[in-house]
Amino acid sequence: MRGAASSPHPSKEYGIFPRLWYVAMAGKGGVPLGTAQREECGVLFGVDSNLDLAQALFDLGGVQFGSFDLGPTAGRSPIYINPRVLISEPAMLRRVARLIHAQIQSDRARRRPHLASFAAVAGVPMGGLHIATAYALESDTPLIYLRPANPATGDTDDRIEGRVVAGQTALIIDDLMAGGTSILSTARMLEAAGMRVRDAIVLLDREQGGVERLHEQGLRVMPVLKLKTMLNYFHAAALIDEAQFERCMSYLAERHAAPAAENGGTVPPSSP
């Protein structure tokens, strides 16, 4: 852990922004906030923030450091992220839904919104389904989701559950993205059913080429939280040490341009 001897200036190299700097330097004498101080704050920034999401994932055990085999896209990773821990904390799940809703409303207020208007949200099974359900309840938006085939029960075809209206536009919601394969396959299935898909929102982007790959396929992705932002927060708040931070940042730099073969972000870690 870093203490008062740590650098008194935000890192320009990794782009720590002002409110993150506030968290890192809010303690006396420039010492980063400790656990007790963060708990006293409740909501760190007074409003729902993507950095509160980062803190919740850390506190709930949804972030692990070590060596994990996460498949072709993410490869051998020094960090494993499991957003599904959020479903065990209903208050945080509601805040995540509000965070997504606020981000969408903010985009709609722009002169030229990035997101297309949509009439339904589609959850990517299974992690994205819980997030999409929470958002649907928060925003009163119709929900649909994909149910993968299960040959063991004789169900050999993927299905879309919920009311599908041909011609309607659906917004895809997922919890974690690496290469973007799960989002792309969801989009193609919805399109095959007659729906339009232009955009996706992902709770956490591992920043490993998914945004670029989906853009090439005509899909725009709006991440709520990016992995670099989360790592910068952990580092500035002294939740991880310098070695962990540098190891993760080096990994991201190496993997960002790797070919996006399939989404490897949510498979269980192969080592503790």
Tab-separated table of N, CA and C in Angstrom, residues 149-206:
chain	number	residue	atom	x	y	z
A	149	ALA	N	-29.648	-22.238	-26.396
A	149	ALA	CA	-30.092	-23.620	-26.585
A	149	ALA	C	-29.536	-24.510	-25.483
A	150	ASN	N	-30.310	-25.546	-25.138
A	150	ASN	CA	-29.886	-26.514	-24.142
A	150	ASN	C	-30.194	-27.911	-24.667
A	151	PRO	N	-29.257	-28.477	-25.444
A	151	PRO	CA	-29.502	-29.792	-26.062
A	151	PRO	C	-29.844	-30.876	-25.048
A	152	ALA	N	-29.379	-30.736	-23.818
A	152	ALA	CA	-29.643	-31.758	-22.796
A	152	ALA	C	-31.129	-31.896	-22.509
A	153	THR	N	-31.883	-30.822	-22.734
A	153	THR	CA	-33.324	-30.861	-22.484
A	153	THR	C	-34.123	-30.936	-23.785
A	154	GLY	N	-33.403	-31.115	-24.886
A	154	GLY	CA	-34.084	-31.198	-26.172
A	154	GLY	C	-34.319	-29.843	-26.817
A	155	ASP	N	-33.881	-28.779	-26.175
A	155	ASP	CA	-34.039	-27.427	-26.721
A	155	ASP	C	-32.812	-27.119	-27.569
A	156	THR	N	-32.959	-27.245	-28.876
A	156	THR	CA	-31.799	-27.145	-29.772
A	156	THR	C	-31.647	-25.770	-30.407
A	157	ASP	N	-32.569	-24.850	-30.144
A	157	ASP	CA	-32.511	-23.530	-30.768
A	157	ASP	C	-32.440	-22.431	-29.709
A	158	ASP	N	-31.636	-21.401	-30.020
A	158	ASP	CA	-31.643	-20.210	-29.180
A	158	ASP	C	-33.011	-19.538	-29.319
A	159	ARG	N	-33.466	-18.923	-28.245
A	159	ARG	CA	-34.767	-18.259	-28.278
A	159	ARG	C	-34.678	-16.868	-27.690
A	160	ILE	N	-35.590	-16.017	-28.117
A	160	ILE	CA	-35.725	-14.693	-27.524
A	160	ILE	C	-36.958	-14.718	-26.639
A	161	GLU	N	-36.759	-14.456	-25.372
A	161	GLU	CA	-37.871	-14.427	-24.422
A	161	GLU	C	-38.366	-12.996	-24.272
A	162	GLY	N	-39.679	-12.858	-24.141
A	162	GLY	CA	-40.288	-11.537	-24.066
A	162	GLY	C	-41.009	-11.213	-25.364
A	163	ARG	N	-41.606	-10.046	-25.424
A	163	ARG	CA	-42.393	-9.646	-26.599
A	163	ARG	C	-41.486	-9.010	-27.638
A	164	VAL	N	-41.341	-9.691	-28.759
A	164	VAL	CA	-40.521	-9.198	-29.855
A	164	VAL	C	-41.415	-8.492	-30.868
A	165	VAL	N	-41.092	-7.239	-31.155
A	165	VAL	CA	-41.860	-6.453	-32.125
A	165	VAL	C	-40.947	-6.117	-33.295
A	166	ALA	N	-41.246	-6.699	-34.443
A	166	ALA	CA	-40.431	-6.452	-35.631
A	166	ALA	C	-40.412	-4.966	-35.957
A	167	GLY	N	-39.230	-4.465	-36.279
A	167	GLY	CA	-39.094	-3.056	-36.621
A	167	GLY	C	-38.679	-2.184	-35.452
A	168	GLN	N	-38.874	-2.677	-34.226
A	168	GLN	CA	-38.450	-1.916	-33.053
A	168	GLN	C	-36.929	-1.960	-32.905
A	169	THR	N	-36.399	-0.938	-32.245
A	169	THR	CA	-34.968	-0.890	-31.957
A	169	THR	C	-34.722	-1.325	-30.524
A	170	ALA	N	-33.738	-2.190	-30.329
A	170	ALA	CA	-33.398	-2.679	-28.993
A	170	ALA	C	-31.994	-2.205	-28.623
A	171	LEU	N	-31.830	-1.845	-27.370
A	171	LEU	CA	-30.522	-1.515	-26.815
A	171	LEU	C	-30.006	-2.738	-26.060
A	172	ILE	N	-28.828	-3.208	-26.414
A	172	ILE	CA	-28.240	-4.371	-25.745
A	172	ILE	C	-27.512	-3.922	-24.482
A	173	ILE	N	-27.658	-4.677	-23.407
A	173	ILE	CA	-26.958	-4.396	-22.160
A	173	ILE	C	-26.208	-5.645	-21.725
A	174	ASP	N	-24.904	-5.471	-21.424
A	174	ASP	CA	-24.089	-6.580	-20.923
A	174	ASP	C	-23.302	-6.095	-19.718
A	175	ASP	N	-22.813	-7.055	-18.922
A	175	ASP	CA	-22.094	-6.657	-17.709
A	175	ASP	C	-20.603	-6.476	-17.927
A	176	LEU	N	-20.012	-7.242	-18.850
A	176	LEU	CA	-18.564	-7.219	-19.032
A	176	LEU	C	-18.231	-7.509	-20.482
A	177	MET	N	-17.272	-6.761	-21.036
A	177	MET	CA	-16.909	-6.973	-22.431
A	177	MET	C	-15.403	-7.044	-22.586
A	178	ALA	N	-14.959	-8.033	-23.358
A	178	ALA	CA	-13.553	-8.115	-23.756
A	178	ALA	C	-13.501	-7.939	-25.275
A	179	GLY	N	-13.767	-9.011	-26.026
A	179	GLY	CA	-13.748	-8.926	-27.487
A	179	GLY	C	-15.063	-8.538	-28.111
A	180	GLY	N	-16.165	-8.636	-27.360
A	180	GLY	CA	-17.464	-8.216	-27.864
A	180	GLY	C	-18.265	-9.276	-28.583
A	181	THR	N	-17.811	-10.530	-28.555
A	181	THR	CA	-18.504	-11.589	-29.290
A	181	THR	C	-19.934	-11.813	-28.790
A	182	SER	N	-20.123	-11.797	-27.477
A	182	SER	CA	-21.469	-12.045	-26.923
A	182	SER	C	-22.448	-10.969	-27.363
A	183	ILE	N	-21.992	-9.720	-27.372
A	183	ILE	CA	-22.856	-8.621	-27.816
A	183	ILE	C	-23.179	-8.765	-29.297
A	184	LEU	N	-22.177	-9.097	-30.087
A	184	LEU	CA	-22.391	-9.234	-31.527
A	184	LEU	C	-23.360	-10.366	-31.838
A	185	SER	N	-23.205	-11.508	-31.184
A	185	SER	CA	-24.116	-12.634	-31.451
A	185	SER	C	-25.539	-12.298	-31.013
A	186	THR	N	-25.681	-11.550	-29.918
A	186	THR	CA	-27.006	-11.119	-29.471
A	186	THR	C	-27.641	-10.197	-30.507
A	187	ALA	N	-26.851	-9.258	-31.006
A	187	ALA	CA	-27.359	-8.320	-32.009
A	187	ALA	C	-27.830	-9.054	-33.257
A	188	ARG	N	-27.038	-10.003	-33.708
A	188	ARG	CA	-27.392	-10.714	-34.945
A	188	ARG	C	-28.670	-11.539	-34.761
A	189	MET	N	-28.856	-12.104	-33.586
A	189	MET	CA	-30.068	-12.891	-33.346
A	189	MET	C	-31.302	-11.986	-33.287
A	190	LEU	N	-31.168	-10.833	-32.666
A	190	LEU	CA	-32.284	-9.885	-32.617
A	190	LEU	C	-32.622	-9.394	-34.016
A	191	GLU	N	-31.601	-9.136	-34.809
A	191	GLU	CA	-31.828	-8.681	-36.184
A	191	GLU	C	-32.510	-9.770	-37.007
A	192	ALA	N	-32.137	-11.017	-36.766
A	192	ALA	CA	-32.770	-12.123	-37.487
A	192	ALA	C	-34.250	-12.231	-37.147
A	193	ALA	N	-34.619	-11.743	-35.953
A	193	ALA	CA	-36.029	-11.763	-35.533
A	193	ALA	C	-36.778	-10.520	-35.997
A	194	GLY	N	-36.091	-9.636	-36.736
A	194	GLY	CA	-36.754	-8.458	-37.292
A	194	GLY	C	-36.552	-7.179	-36.503
A	195	MET	N	-35.746	-7.225	-35.453
A	195	MET	CA	-35.509	-6.026	-34.658
A	195	MET	C	-34.276	-5.282	-35.173
A	196	ARG	N	-34.185	-4.019	-34.816
A	196	ARG	CA	-33.016	-3.219	-35.168
A	196	ARG	C	-32.120	-3.081	-33.944
A	197	VAL	N	-30.827	-3.119	-34.164
A	197	VAL	CA	-29.854	-2.936	-33.084
A	197	VAL	C	-28.793	-1.967	-33.564
A	198	ARG	N	-28.612	-0.900	-32.811
A	198	ARG	CA	-27.598	0.099	-33.161
A	198	ARG	C	-26.524	0.244	-32.080
A	199	ASP	N	-26.947	0.012	-30.821
A	199	ASP	CA	-26.062	0.354	-29.711
A	199	ASP	C	-26.083	-0.708	-28.615
A	200	ALA	N	-25.044	-0.645	-27.804
A	200	ALA	CA	-24.959	-1.499	-26.615
A	200	ALA	C	-24.345	-0.692	-25.483
A	201	ILE	N	-24.787	-0.996	-24.277
A	201	ILE	CA	-24.168	-0.436	-23.079
A	201	ILE	C	-23.563	-1.590	-22.305
A	202	VAL	N	-22.313	-1.424	-21.900
A	202	VAL	CA	-21.633	-2.453	-21.124
A	202	VAL	C	-21.203	-1.837	-19.806
A	203	LEU	N	-21.425	-2.581	-18.734
A	203	LEU	CA	-21.099	-2.071	-17.410
A	203	LEU	C	-19.596	-1.851	-17.268
A	204	LEU	N	-18.798	-2.821	-17.703
A	204	LEU	CA	-17.346	-2.697	-17.602
A	204	LEU	C	-16.689	-3.170	-18.893
A	205	ASP	N	-15.892	-2.299	-19.470
A	205	ASP	CA	-15.150	-2.616	-20.690
A	205	ASP	C	-13.710	-2.934	-20.310
A	206	ARG	N	-13.264	-4.149	-20.621
A	206	ARG	CA	-11.879	-4.535	-20.346
A	206	ARG	C	-10.894	-3.878	-21.318
